[in-house]
Structure formats: structure tokens, C-alpha cells
Amino acid sequence: MSNTVMHRTGDRPQRFTLNTNQKAFLLFLLILGVVLLFWEAGARLGWFSQLMPSASATMKEFWWWISNPFFDYGPNDKGIGWLLLTSLRRVLLGFAIGSAIAIPLGILIGLSEVAARAVDPFIQILKPVSPLAWLPLGLGLLKNSESTALFVIAITSIWPTLINTKFGVSHVDQSYLDVTRTLGASRWRTLSRVILPAAAPYIVSGLRISIGIAWLVIVAAEILVGGSGIGYFVWNEWNNLKITSIITAILIIGVVGLLLDRLFGLLQAWVAFGQKL
Amino acid sequence: MTTHTSLIRTAAMSASAQLSVSNVSKTYFGKRDWFSRATRKATLDYTALEDINLEIEPNTFVSIIGPSGCGKSTLLNIIAGLSQPTAGTVAIGGTPINGPGPDRGVIFQNYALMPWMTVLDNILFAIETVKPKLSVSRRMAIAQEHIDLVGLRGAEHRHPHELSGGMKQRVGIARALAIDPQILLMDEPFGALDALTRGFLQDEVERIWEQQRKTVILITHSIEEALLLSDKIVMMTRGPEARIARILDVPFSRPRHRESLDQQAAYHALKAEMELHLSQETRAVEESRIRRKAASEA
């Protein structure tokens, strides 16, 4: 906008003008360059511990890992693609179990003030507990590492979705409910055609927070439970003292988390219909 | 002037009345339990409406006008069945109502369209809810007919957030009419629109009313709107304990046109009477507010 104004009022049109996005991108490249240079120089000049690889070696390794995602040379030597699929399968399964509990329960306590107040102490006390505190309990209950990982992810996924679903269902715009009352809609019809669609943006925003936390937790859970997956890979590579693999895994975990978040962001926009949260 | 005014009607049920409001009062009870008193949160009872009596003949367009906060919307909500009166009854065709029902179509000030439904789905939702036994093709035909009636052909598949305020309220009107109610209740339907759109929609309502001649109750604070559309205008006093001050007959011939409305005999007399009443009531409301403020600060 300001560019066009400058063109009109200035003596000469300016040759180079950058918009905010372009400026931000240049600054991003600058920061990235400084970090990489510092890392490379530090590794070569011995500023860090000897374990720390140089930036260039790490980038080479990183490239190797992402250009060979699907190899399988036994349980401790798999491509990053397989590792991710294992972890994603666990996260999605646990997330599905958690959501299958959280959404119906959230609807119930959103509709009933009595139920909401009765359940609230449980939510308030269990919500702040670190998901990893559930791990030993899960092992004790289920005596199976795979089920324990799912159990922890499911417990983690419950709280944000439960709280958001409750809020969405209990804060439906009164005028929508007045319309359905004047039409004489049944309770079921009011719930399925009005309350749930009206609460959908809140439910999805709860799911979005839940999947984010579930993805955070899976790495820790796999480190502790072991066996397979990207979290186990991080721990295994630490035992091999392969820092390049660990940095690779960190970047890939970040990118996958970002993609999951964006996916739910799209879903959120899809159910919002211009409503602002 | 007195030729156009009628006295406040009594509760005597007239046989021809379609809607009778008899001795309706509405009090919002304050909190006076010991806990509220101890925490200084006790509030007084507030009587919004006091002994309202109103008889409405079939096929009449009635406007209710009064100063702000006089309980116009409370009265409409009671007639709609969305709110219960503390005393008195509302009867339609002689049968007292208890709760909302599809014999009364309501048009809301904030449109109250479901954002996740298209224009067509909003109207179909109303038809399906009220008449679940109709065939799908019949429902579609009714919906399309009402979309055409309000001039929204071509916008059927848009969602409310893609519509202007005026278009949204046209959907609101189509939805209310599509369920074929006996009585149409409109709660300041054009209050949120700009002046030009409001005028245009008033003309549309006049045109549609000429076609359908349903009984309509319109809540408004616009004198021009009331004069353009109504057969009768109910003027209310200020709240609390709002009552009906008087009911004016508007004897203008139909169809009416905004441009030539002021040439109708009695237009200026009616308008002057309404303006006098409203300005007196509004002044009293403002003065009582100032007194209350001063009292609470003293």
C-alpha cells in the first residue's frame, strides 16, 4: 500500500521495494545463516563437546535420512519413514480413543449443569498431571508397553477436547436455540442439527490442542516404553552417540507436529463458516 | 385526532380476535435470600410489564412502539412463548398457549440464521422441523417459493457469512413464512440495518404483506416504519410496569408507498401524536435515569 503512495508522491519511482513477507523471509535466511555459521565454526574450533557434529556433517546426514525414508534392516535399523509411521499410528490410535471419550462426555457435561459440576473436580485435578506420570500406572494396569503408550496418549488427548467441547456445547448462541424452540424441534434434532454444528469450531480447536500435546508426549512415551517409533529412535541413537541422527529426528518431529497442527487448522476453518472464536 | 384513537381495550374476549393477550404481567424477581443480602448482592424485583390487554383481529398488521426499555421485546417473547408471563394468559384462537410453537413465526433482530447452513438449508431446516411428513420435493418447492418471494433466487447455496445484513434478514423472513404460521412476530427486524437497506426491506415487507395478509406483530421504535406498515399501532408507556398507553388506527389505503404516504389524510396528525407520546415518555425515562444515578452516587 505504502509503495503505491510513494510512487505517486516521490520524484522517482523506487526500484527495489519489498513487502513485509519478503522482508521477513530475508531476515529468516539471515538468522538461519548466522546460526549455521556459528554452529559450523563452533564445531570446527572446538567450542562445544567433542560429541557435537558440525553443521555440514549434520546436514549431510539429514539429507541421507530423508532421501532413504523406507529401509528396514531389522528392529534397530529402520528408515525415518517407518519410524514416523509407527509413531503416527500410535498417536492417531490413542488420540482417537481419547477423543471418543472426550467428545461424548464433553457434550454430556455441556448439556447438563449438574453433570458438569459433578465432573469438574476430576477434570481440574487430572488435567494438570504430566502425561508421563500415567506411564507406570499404565504399565501396572495393562502390563504391555504398546497398550501403555496408547493409554498415555489417550489420557493426554482427553482434557483439551473435553473442556472445549463442554464450552462449545454450553455456549451455543441463545438465538439459535430460540429459533429451534419456536419451530418445535425435538431435543435430538436440536442437538444434532444445531448444538453440535454450533459447537464444532470449539470441538475442533480442542482436538487441535490435543493432537499437539499427543505428538509432544509420544516421543517421551516411546523413549520410556521403548521398542519402536521415532521416540525410541532418538534414544537408540543417543546410545550410539549419533548426535546427527538426533538432530535429524528433532527437525522431523517438529515438521510433522507442524503439519498435524495445520491439518487441524484447515479442519477448523472448514467447520467455522465465518464464526470467530 | 380522537377519531383515530381507540380506548384501551378490556380483557373481554372478542369472538373475532385471533390473538388475545389478557392481563399479562411480567416480573423479574430479585435476589433477596439471606446470602445475597449478606454479600450485598440483593436486587429488587423488576416489573417489566403490568396488566397488558390486547386483542388482535385476523389479517391485521399491528406495530408495538414505545420508548427503549419499555418491555416491547419482553411482550413479544411472551407471545412467542419463549418467555413465561408472571400473570395472565396469551391465547391464539381462544386456546391459551404454553410455550413456543410453529403457529407463530418469529423474525429476530439479529437474524438468527444457522451459519453452517446455506440459505436453502436454513429454510429447509424450518420446513422439515415443522412438517416432517412432507415429501422432499414438496419441501424443496416450498423453500424455493419463499426464496423467490423475498427475492433471493441465485443466493440459495450461499452461507450467511457471505450475505449482507439485508439479505440475511430476507432469509429470516423467508424462513418464518415458509412454515406458514398463523401469526408473524417481528422483533425490531430492521434495527441492525443501515437506513437505505431498512427502507428497502420495509417496502419488501409491505409488498409481501399485500400478497399474504398474515397477522403480524412488529416491534419497532421507528414512527415512519409503523405508519408505513401497520393497521394498528400500540403505543406503550415507559417501564417499569409498562402498560399500553393507547392504540391508534391507521386508516391509510393499501397498497402504500413510502413516497406518497404523507399525502394520506391524517398522516401528519398521527405522526404528531406518536412523536408527542414518544418524546414525553423518552424524556421521563432519561430523567428517571439521571435521578437514579444521582441517588446512587449520593
Coordinates of C-alpha atoms in Angstrom, one line a residue:
Chain A
M1 CA 0.0 0.0 0.0
S2 CA 2.6 2.5 1.1
N3 CA 4.6 1.6 -2.1
T4 CA 2.0 3.0 -4.4
V5 CA 1.7 6.1 -2.4
M6 CA 5.5 6.6 -2.6
H7 CA 5.3 6.0 -6.3
R8 CA 2.8 8.8 -6.7
T9 CA 4.4 11.4 -4.4
G10 CA 8.1 10.6 -4.8
D11 CA 10.2 12.3 -7.5
R12 CA 11.3 9.0 -8.9
P13 CA 9.8 5.5 -8.6
Q14 CA 11.9 3.4 -6.3
R15 CA 13.5 0.5 -7.9
F16 CA 13.5 -2.0 -5.1
T17 CA 10.6 -2.2 -2.6
L18 CA 10.0 -5.3 -0.5
N19 CA 6.7 -6.2 1.1
T20 CA 6.5 -7.4 4.7
N21 CA 6.6 -11.1 3.7
Q22 CA 9.7 -10.7 1.6
K23 CA 11.5 -8.7 4.3
A24 CA 10.6 -11.4 6.9
F25 CA 11.9 -14.1 4.6
L26 CA 15.2 -12.3 4.1
L27 CA 15.5 -11.9 7.9
F28 CA 14.7 -15.6 8.3
L29 CA 17.5 -16.5 5.9
L30 CA 19.9 -14.2 7.8
I31 CA 19.1 -15.7 11.2
L32 CA 19.4 -19.2 9.7
G33 CA 22.8 -18.3 8.2
V34 CA 24.1 -16.9 11.4
V35 CA 23.0 -19.9 13.4
L36 CA 24.6 -22.4 10.9
L37 CA 27.8 -20.4 10.7
F38 CA 28.1 -20.2 14.5
W39 CA 27.4 -24.0 14.7
E40 CA 29.9 -24.8 12.0
A41 CA 32.6 -22.5 13.4
G42 CA 32.0 -23.8 16.9
A43 CA 32.2 -27.4 15.9
R44 CA 35.4 -26.9 14.0
L45 CA 37.1 -24.7 16.6
G46 CA 36.2 -27.0 19.4
W47 CA 33.8 -24.6 21.3
F48 CA 31.4 -27.5 22.1
S49 CA 31.9 -31.0 23.4
Q50 CA 33.5 -33.5 21.1
L51 CA 30.3 -35.3 20.6
M52 CA 28.8 -32.3 18.7
P53 CA 29.0 -32.8 15.0
S54 CA 29.5 -29.9 12.6
A55 CA 26.5 -28.3 10.8
S56 CA 27.7 -29.5 7.4
A57 CA 28.1 -33.1 8.6
T58 CA 24.6 -32.9 10.2
M59 CA 23.1 -31.6 7.0
K60 CA 24.7 -34.4 5.0
E61 CA 23.3 -37.0 7.4
F62 CA 19.9 -35.2 7.4
W63 CA 19.8 -35.4 3.7
W64 CA 20.7 -39.1 3.8
W65 CA 17.9 -39.9 6.3
I66 CA 15.2 -38.1 4.3
S67 CA 16.3 -39.4 0.9
N68 CA 16.1 -43.0 2.2
P69 CA 13.0 -43.0 4.3
F70 CA 11.9 -46.6 3.9
F71 CA 14.6 -49.1 4.5
D72 CA 14.4 -51.9 7.1
Y73 CA 17.5 -53.7 8.3
G74 CA 16.0 -55.1 11.5
P75 CA 14.3 -53.7 14.6
N76 CA 17.1 -51.2 15.4
D77 CA 17.8 -50.0 11.9
K78 CA 14.8 -48.7 10.1
G79 CA 14.3 -45.7 7.8
I80 CA 12.8 -42.5 9.2
G81 CA 9.6 -43.1 7.2
W82 CA 8.9 -46.4 9.0
L83 CA 9.7 -44.8 12.4
L84 CA 7.3 -41.9 11.7
L85 CA 4.5 -44.2 10.6
T86 CA 4.9 -46.3 13.7
S87 CA 4.7 -43.2 15.9
L88 CA 1.9 -41.6 13.9
R89 CA -0.2 -44.8 14.1
R90 CA 0.2 -44.8 17.9
V91 CA -0.6 -41.2 18.2
L92 CA -3.7 -41.4 16.0
L93 CA -5.0 -44.5 17.6
G94 CA -4.5 -43.1 21.1
F95 CA -5.9 -39.7 20.0
A96 CA -8.9 -41.5 18.5
I97 CA -9.6 -43.4 21.8
G98 CA -9.2 -40.2 23.8
S99 CA -11.4 -38.2 21.5
A100 CA -14.0 -40.9 21.5
I101 CA -14.2 -40.5 25.3
A102 CA -13.8 -36.7 25.4
I103 CA -16.3 -35.6 22.8
P104 CA -19.4 -37.6 24.1
L105 CA -18.5 -36.8 27.7
G106 CA -18.0 -33.1 26.8
I107 CA -21.4 -33.0 25.1
L108 CA -23.0 -34.6 28.2
I109 CA -21.5 -32.1 30.6
G110 CA -22.1 -29.3 28.2
L111 CA -25.8 -30.1 28.3
S112 CA -26.2 -30.8 32.0
E113 CA -25.1 -28.2 34.5
V114 CA -25.3 -30.9 37.3
A115 CA -23.1 -33.3 35.4
A116 CA -20.7 -30.5 34.6
R117 CA -20.3 -29.6 38.3
A118 CA -20.1 -33.2 39.3
V119 CA -17.3 -34.0 36.8
D120 CA -15.4 -30.7 37.2
P121 CA -13.3 -31.7 40.3
F122 CA -12.0 -34.8 38.4
I123 CA -11.1 -32.7 35.4
Q124 CA -9.4 -29.9 37.4
I125 CA -7.3 -32.4 39.3
L126 CA -6.3 -34.7 36.5
K127 CA -5.8 -32.1 33.8
P128 CA -2.5 -30.6 35.2
V129 CA -0.9 -34.0 35.7
S130 CA 2.0 -34.6 33.3
P131 CA 1.1 -37.4 30.9
L132 CA 4.3 -39.3 31.8
A133 CA 3.1 -39.7 35.3
W134 CA 0.4 -42.0 33.9
L135 CA 3.1 -44.3 32.3
P136 CA 3.9 -46.5 35.3
L137 CA 0.2 -46.7 36.1
G138 CA -0.5 -47.8 32.5
L139 CA 2.2 -50.4 32.7
G140 CA 0.8 -51.7 36.0
L141 CA -2.7 -51.8 34.7
L142 CA -2.1 -53.2 31.2
K143 CA 1.3 -55.0 31.5
N144 CA 2.0 -54.2 27.9
S145 CA 4.2 -51.5 26.5
E146 CA 2.2 -50.9 23.3
S147 CA -1.1 -50.6 25.2
T148 CA 0.6 -48.3 27.7
A149 CA 1.7 -45.9 25.0
L150 CA -1.8 -45.8 23.7
F151 CA -3.2 -45.3 27.2
V152 CA -0.9 -42.3 27.9
I153 CA -1.8 -40.7 24.5
A154 CA -5.5 -41.3 25.1
I155 CA -5.4 -39.7 28.6
T156 CA -3.4 -36.8 27.2
S157 CA -5.9 -36.2 24.4
I158 CA -8.9 -36.1 26.6
W159 CA -8.6 -32.8 28.5
P160 CA -8.4 -30.1 25.9
T161 CA -11.1 -31.7 23.8
L162 CA -13.3 -32.4 26.8
I163 CA -13.1 -28.8 28.1
N164 CA -13.5 -27.2 24.7
T165 CA -16.5 -29.5 23.8
K166 CA -18.1 -28.6 27.1
F167 CA -17.6 -24.9 26.5
G168 CA -18.9 -25.1 22.9
V169 CA -22.0 -27.1 23.7
S170 CA -22.9 -24.9 26.7
H171 CA -22.3 -21.6 24.9
V172 CA -24.4 -22.1 21.8
D173 CA -25.9 -18.7 20.8
Q174 CA -29.2 -18.4 22.5
S175 CA -30.9 -17.1 19.3
Y176 CA -30.2 -20.4 17.5
L177 CA -31.9 -22.2 20.4
D178 CA -34.8 -19.8 20.3
V179 CA -35.3 -20.5 16.6
T180 CA -35.4 -24.2 17.2
R181 CA -37.8 -23.8 20.1
T182 CA -40.2 -21.7 18.1
L183 CA -40.1 -24.3 15.3
G184 CA -40.8 -27.0 17.9
A185 CA -37.7 -29.1 17.2
S186 CA -37.2 -32.3 19.2
R187 CA -34.3 -32.5 21.7
W188 CA -32.4 -34.9 19.4
R189 CA -32.9 -32.7 16.4
T190 CA -31.8 -29.6 18.3
L191 CA -28.7 -31.5 19.4
S192 CA -27.7 -32.9 16.1
R193 CA -28.7 -30.1 13.7
V194 CA -28.0 -27.0 15.9
I195 CA -25.9 -27.6 19.1
L196 CA -23.3 -29.9 17.6
P197 CA -22.6 -27.8 14.4
A198 CA -22.6 -24.6 16.6
A199 CA -20.0 -26.3 18.9
A200 CA -18.0 -27.8 16.1
P201 CA -15.4 -25.0 15.9
Y202 CA -14.7 -25.3 19.6
I203 CA -14.5 -29.1 19.4
V204 CA -12.1 -29.0 16.6
S205 CA -10.0 -26.3 18.4
G206 CA -9.9 -28.7 21.3
L207 CA -8.8 -31.6 19.0
R208 CA -6.1 -29.4 17.6
I209 CA -4.6 -28.7 21.0
S210 CA -5.0 -32.4 21.9
I211 CA -3.1 -33.7 18.9
G212 CA -0.4 -31.2 19.5
I213 CA 0.1 -32.4 23.1
A214 CA -0.2 -36.1 22.0
W215 CA 2.6 -35.6 19.5
L216 CA 4.7 -34.0 22.2
V217 CA 4.1 -36.9 24.5
I218 CA 4.7 -39.8 22.0
V219 CA 8.4 -39.1 21.9
A220 CA 8.8 -39.2 25.6
A221 CA 6.5 -42.2 25.9
E222 CA 8.5 -44.1 23.2
I223 CA 11.7 -43.3 24.9
L224 CA 10.4 -44.8 28.2
V225 CA 8.4 -47.7 26.8
G226 CA 10.9 -48.5 24.0
G227 CA 10.6 -50.9 21.1
S228 CA 9.9 -48.8 18.0
G229 CA 9.0 -45.4 16.7
I230 CA 10.6 -42.0 16.4
G231 CA 11.0 -41.5 20.2
Y232 CA 12.7 -44.9 20.6
F233 CA 14.9 -43.9 17.6
V234 CA 16.1 -40.7 19.4
W235 CA 17.0 -42.8 22.5
N236 CA 18.7 -45.5 20.5
E237 CA 20.8 -43.0 18.6
W238 CA 21.8 -41.4 21.8
N239 CA 23.1 -44.8 23.0
N240 CA 25.0 -45.0 19.7
L241 CA 26.2 -41.4 20.3
K242 CA 24.9 -40.4 16.9
I243 CA 24.1 -36.8 17.5
T244 CA 23.4 -36.1 13.8
S245 CA 20.6 -38.6 13.9
I246 CA 19.1 -37.0 17.0
I247 CA 19.2 -33.5 15.4
T248 CA 17.6 -35.1 12.2
A249 CA 14.8 -36.6 14.4
I250 CA 14.2 -33.3 16.2
L251 CA 13.7 -31.5 12.9
I252 CA 11.4 -34.2 11.5
I253 CA 9.4 -34.4 14.7
G254 CA 8.9 -30.6 14.5
V255 CA 7.9 -30.7 10.9
V256 CA 5.3 -33.5 11.5
G257 CA 3.9 -31.6 14.5
L258 CA 3.6 -28.5 12.4
L259 CA 1.8 -30.5 9.6
L260 CA -0.6 -32.1 12.1
D261 CA -1.4 -28.6 13.6
R262 CA -2.0 -27.2 10.1
L263 CA -4.2 -30.1 9.2
F264 CA -6.5 -29.4 12.2
G265 CA -6.3 -25.7 11.4
L266 CA -7.8 -26.5 8.0
L267 CA -10.5 -28.6 9.6
Q268 CA -11.2 -25.7 12.0
A269 CA -11.7 -23.2 9.1
W270 CA -13.8 -25.8 7.4
V271 CA -16.3 -26.0 10.2
A272 CA -16.3 -22.4 11.3
F273 CA -18.4 -20.8 8.5
G274 CA -17.2 -17.3 9.2
Q275 CA -17.7 -17.7 13.0
K276 CA -14.9 -16.2 15.0
L277 CA -13.7 -18.0 18.1
Chain B
M1 CA -57.4 13.2 16.5
T2 CA -59.6 11.2 18.7
T3 CA -61.3 9.6 15.7
H4 CA -58.1 7.6 15.1
T5 CA -57.6 6.6 18.7
S6 CA -59.4 3.9 20.5
L7 CA -59.6 3.4 24.2
I8 CA -57.6 0.7 25.9
R9 CA -59.5 -2.5 25.4
T10 CA -60.6 -4.5 28.3
A11 CA -60.0 -8.2 28.8
A12 CA -63.4 -9.1 27.4
M13 CA -62.6 -11.7 24.8
S14 CA -63.9 -10.7 21.4
A15 CA -65.1 -13.6 19.4
S16 CA -63.2 -12.5 16.3
A17 CA -59.9 -12.0 17.9
Q18 CA -57.1 -14.3 16.7
L19 CA -54.7 -13.4 19.4
S20 CA -55.7 -12.3 22.9
V21 CA -53.3 -11.1 25.5
S22 CA -55.2 -10.9 28.8
N23 CA -53.9 -9.3 32.0
V24 CA -50.3 -10.2 31.2
S25 CA -47.7 -9.1 33.7
K26 CA -44.0 -9.9 33.8
T27 CA -41.9 -9.6 36.9
Y28 CA -38.3 -10.5 37.2
F29 CA -37.8 -11.5 40.8
G30 CA -34.8 -10.1 42.6
K31 CA -32.4 -12.0 44.8
R32 CA -33.3 -11.4 48.5
D33 CA -32.2 -14.5 50.2
W34 CA -30.0 -14.1 53.3
F35 CA -26.8 -15.0 51.4
S36 CA -27.4 -12.3 48.7
R37 CA -28.2 -9.8 51.4
A38 CA -25.2 -10.7 53.5
T39 CA -22.9 -10.2 50.4
R40 CA -24.8 -7.0 49.4
K41 CA -25.8 -8.6 46.1
A42 CA -29.5 -8.4 46.8
T43 CA -31.6 -7.0 44.0
L44 CA -35.1 -5.6 43.9
D45 CA -38.0 -7.2 41.9
Y46 CA -38.4 -5.6 38.5
T47 CA -41.8 -5.5 36.9
A48 CA -41.4 -5.1 33.2
L49 CA -45.0 -5.4 32.1
E50 CA -48.1 -4.6 34.2
D51 CA -51.5 -5.9 33.2
I52 CA -51.3 -5.8 29.4
N53 CA -54.5 -6.5 27.5
L54 CA -54.5 -6.7 23.7
E55 CA -56.8 -8.2 21.1
I56 CA -55.7 -8.7 17.6
E57 CA -58.0 -9.4 14.7
P58 CA -57.0 -11.8 12.0
N59 CA -55.1 -10.4 9.0
T60 CA -54.1 -7.2 10.8
F61 CA -50.7 -5.7 10.8
V62 CA -50.0 -4.4 14.4
S63 CA -47.0 -2.4 15.4
I64 CA -45.9 -2.1 19.0
I65 CA -43.9 1.1 19.7
G66 CA -42.6 2.6 22.9
P67 CA -39.5 4.1 24.5
S68 CA -36.5 2.0 24.8
G69 CA -36.6 -0.4 27.7
C70 CA -40.4 -0.4 27.9
G71 CA -40.7 -4.2 27.6
K72 CA -41.8 -4.4 24.0
S73 CA -39.5 -7.3 23.3
T74 CA -40.5 -8.9 26.6
L75 CA -44.1 -8.8 25.4
L76 CA -43.2 -10.3 22.0
N77 CA -41.2 -13.1 23.7
I78 CA -44.2 -13.9 25.9
I79 CA -46.4 -14.0 22.8
A80 CA -43.8 -16.2 21.1
G81 CA -43.8 -18.5 24.1
L82 CA -40.1 -18.1 24.7
S83 CA -40.8 -16.4 28.0
Q84 CA -43.5 -17.1 30.5
P85 CA -45.7 -14.3 31.9
T86 CA -45.8 -14.0 35.7
A87 CA -49.6 -13.5 35.5
G88 CA -52.2 -13.5 32.7
T89 CA -52.6 -15.6 29.6
V90 CA -52.0 -15.4 25.8
A91 CA -54.5 -17.2 23.7
I92 CA -54.5 -18.0 20.0
G93 CA -57.9 -18.6 18.5
G94 CA -59.2 -18.9 22.1
T95 CA -56.7 -21.6 23.1
P96 CA -54.1 -20.5 25.7
I97 CA -50.6 -21.1 24.6
N98 CA -48.0 -22.7 26.8
G99 CA -44.6 -22.4 25.1
P100 CA -43.4 -21.7 21.6
G101 CA -44.9 -23.3 18.6
P102 CA -44.9 -23.2 14.8
D103 CA -48.2 -21.4 14.7
R104 CA -46.1 -18.3 15.4
G105 CA -43.2 -17.5 13.1
V106 CA -40.6 -15.3 14.7
I107 CA -38.2 -13.0 12.9
F108 CA -35.3 -12.0 15.1
Q109 CA -33.4 -8.7 15.2
N110 CA -30.0 -10.5 14.8
Y111 CA -31.4 -12.8 12.1
A112 CA -30.5 -15.9 14.0
L113 CA -29.6 -17.8 10.9
M114 CA -27.5 -21.0 11.4
P115 CA -24.1 -20.1 10.0
W116 CA -23.3 -23.7 8.9
M117 CA -26.4 -24.0 6.8
T118 CA -26.8 -22.4 3.3
V119 CA -29.8 -20.1 2.7
L120 CA -31.7 -23.0 1.3
D121 CA -30.8 -25.3 4.2
N122 CA -31.8 -22.7 6.8
I123 CA -35.3 -22.6 5.2
L124 CA -35.5 -26.4 4.6
F125 CA -34.5 -26.9 8.3
A126 CA -37.5 -24.9 9.4
I127 CA -39.9 -26.7 7.0
E128 CA -38.5 -30.2 7.9
T129 CA -38.9 -29.5 11.6
V130 CA -42.4 -28.2 11.4
K131 CA -43.7 -30.6 8.7
P132 CA -41.6 -33.8 8.7
K133 CA -44.2 -35.7 6.7
L134 CA -43.9 -33.6 3.6
S135 CA -42.1 -35.2 0.7
V136 CA -38.6 -34.0 -0.1
S137 CA -39.7 -32.5 -3.5
R138 CA -42.7 -30.7 -1.8
R139 CA -40.3 -29.2 0.8
M140 CA -37.9 -28.1 -1.8
A141 CA -40.8 -26.4 -3.7
I142 CA -41.9 -24.5 -0.6
A143 CA -38.4 -23.4 0.2
Q144 CA -37.8 -22.3 -3.4
E145 CA -41.1 -20.4 -3.5
H146 CA -40.2 -18.4 -0.4
I147 CA -36.7 -17.8 -1.6
D148 CA -38.3 -16.3 -4.7
L149 CA -40.8 -14.4 -2.6
V150 CA -38.0 -12.5 -0.8
G151 CA -36.0 -12.0 -4.0
L152 CA -33.1 -14.3 -3.1
R153 CA -33.1 -16.5 -6.2
G154 CA -29.5 -17.2 -7.1
A155 CA -28.2 -16.9 -3.5
E156 CA -29.7 -20.3 -2.3
H157 CA -26.3 -22.0 -1.8
R158 CA -24.5 -19.2 0.0
H159 CA -23.8 -19.3 3.7
P160 CA -25.0 -16.5 5.9
H161 CA -21.5 -15.0 6.4
E162 CA -21.4 -14.4 2.6
L163 CA -24.6 -12.3 2.8
S164 CA -25.2 -8.6 3.7
G165 CA -27.4 -7.8 6.7
G166 CA -30.4 -7.0 4.4
M167 CA -30.1 -10.4 2.6
K168 CA -29.8 -12.2 6.0
Q169 CA -33.0 -10.7 7.2
R170 CA -34.7 -11.6 4.0
V171 CA -33.7 -15.2 4.7
G172 CA -35.1 -14.7 8.2
I173 CA -38.4 -13.5 6.7
A174 CA -38.5 -16.4 4.2
R175 CA -37.8 -18.9 7.0
A176 CA -40.5 -17.5 9.2
L177 CA -43.1 -17.5 6.3
A178 CA -42.1 -20.9 4.9
I179 CA -43.6 -22.7 7.9
D180 CA -46.9 -21.0 7.1
P181 CA -47.5 -19.6 10.6
Q182 CA -50.8 -18.0 11.6
I183 CA -49.1 -15.1 13.2
L184 CA -45.8 -13.5 12.3
L185 CA -43.8 -11.9 15.1
M186 CA -41.1 -9.5 14.2
D187 CA -38.7 -8.1 16.9
E188 CA -37.2 -4.9 15.6
P189 CA -36.3 -6.8 12.4
F190 CA -34.6 -3.9 10.7
G191 CA -32.9 -2.4 13.8
A192 CA -29.4 -3.6 12.8
L193 CA -29.6 -2.4 9.2
D194 CA -28.5 0.9 7.6
A195 CA -31.2 3.4 6.7
L196 CA -31.3 2.7 3.0
T197 CA -31.5 -1.1 3.4
R198 CA -34.1 -0.6 6.1
G199 CA -36.3 1.4 3.8
F200 CA -35.9 -1.1 1.1
L201 CA -36.8 -4.0 3.3
Q202 CA -39.8 -2.1 4.7
D203 CA -41.0 -1.8 1.2
E204 CA -40.4 -5.5 0.7
V205 CA -42.4 -6.4 3.8
E206 CA -45.3 -4.1 2.6
R207 CA -45.2 -5.9 -0.8
I208 CA -45.2 -9.4 0.8
W209 CA -47.9 -8.4 3.3
E210 CA -50.2 -7.3 0.4
Q211 CA -49.7 -10.8 -1.0
Q212 CA -50.2 -12.9 2.1
R213 CA -52.1 -10.7 4.6
K214 CA -50.9 -12.7 7.6
T215 CA -51.4 -11.3 11.1
V216 CA -48.2 -9.6 12.0
I217 CA -46.9 -8.1 15.3
L218 CA -44.0 -5.8 14.7
I219 CA -41.9 -4.4 17.4
T220 CA -40.3 -1.1 16.3
H221 CA -39.0 2.2 17.5
S222 CA -39.5 3.9 14.1
I223 CA -42.6 6.0 13.7
E224 CA -42.3 6.0 9.9
E225 CA -42.0 2.2 9.8
A226 CA -45.1 1.8 12.0
L227 CA -47.1 4.2 9.8
L228 CA -46.0 2.6 6.6
L229 CA -46.8 -0.9 7.6
S230 CA -49.5 -1.0 10.3
D231 CA -53.2 -1.2 10.5
K232 CA -53.0 -0.6 14.2
I233 CA -50.2 0.9 16.3
V234 CA -49.9 0.0 20.0
M235 CA -48.2 2.7 22.0
M236 CA -46.6 1.6 25.2
T237 CA -45.7 3.7 28.3
R238 CA -42.2 3.6 29.7
G239 CA -41.1 0.8 32.0
P240 CA -41.0 -0.3 34.7
E241 CA -44.6 -1.5 34.9
A242 CA -45.1 -0.6 31.2
R243 CA -48.7 -0.5 30.1
I244 CA -50.4 0.1 26.8
A245 CA -51.0 3.9 26.6
R246 CA -53.3 3.8 23.6
I247 CA -53.9 2.1 20.3
L248 CA -54.0 4.1 17.1
D249 CA -55.9 3.0 14.0
V250 CA -54.0 3.7 10.7
P251 CA -56.7 4.0 8.1
F252 CA -54.5 4.6 5.1
S253 CA -55.5 2.8 1.9
R254 CA -53.3 0.0 0.6
P255 CA -51.0 -0.7 -1.2
R256 CA -49.0 2.0 0.5
H257 CA -46.0 3.8 -0.9
R258 CA -43.3 5.5 1.1
E259 CA -43.2 8.5 -1.3
S260 CA -46.9 9.3 -1.1
L261 CA -47.6 8.2 2.4
D262 CA -47.6 11.7 3.8
Q263 CA -50.4 12.7 1.4
Q264 CA -52.7 10.3 3.2
A265 CA -55.3 12.1 5.3
A266 CA -54.4 12.1 8.9
Y267 CA -50.8 11.1 8.3
H268 CA -49.5 14.3 10.0
A269 CA -51.9 14.1 12.8
L270 CA -51.0 10.5 13.6
K271 CA -47.3 11.2 13.3
A272 CA -47.5 14.2 15.6
E273 CA -49.4 12.3 18.2
M274 CA -46.9 9.4 18.2
E275 CA -44.0 11.9 18.3
L276 CA -45.5 13.7 21.3
H277 CA -46.1 10.4 23.2
L278 CA -42.7 9.0 22.5
S279 CA -40.8 12.2 23.3
Q280 CA -42.7 12.6 26.6
E281 CA -42.0 9.0 27.6
T282 CA -38.4 9.1 26.5
R283 CA -37.8 12.4 28.4
A284 CA -39.3 10.8 31.5
V285 CA -37.1 7.7 31.1
E286 CA -34.0 9.9 30.8
E287 CA -34.9 12.0 33.8
S288 CA -35.6 9.0 35.9
R289 CA -32.2 7.6 34.9
I290 CA -30.5 10.8 35.9
R291 CA -32.3 10.8 39.2
R292 CA -31.4 7.2 39.8
K293 CA -27.7 7.9 39.0
A294 CA -27.7 10.9 41.3
A295 CA -29.4 8.9 44.1
S296 CA -26.9 6.1 43.8
E297 CA -24.0 8.5 43.9
A298 CA -25.3 10.5 46.8

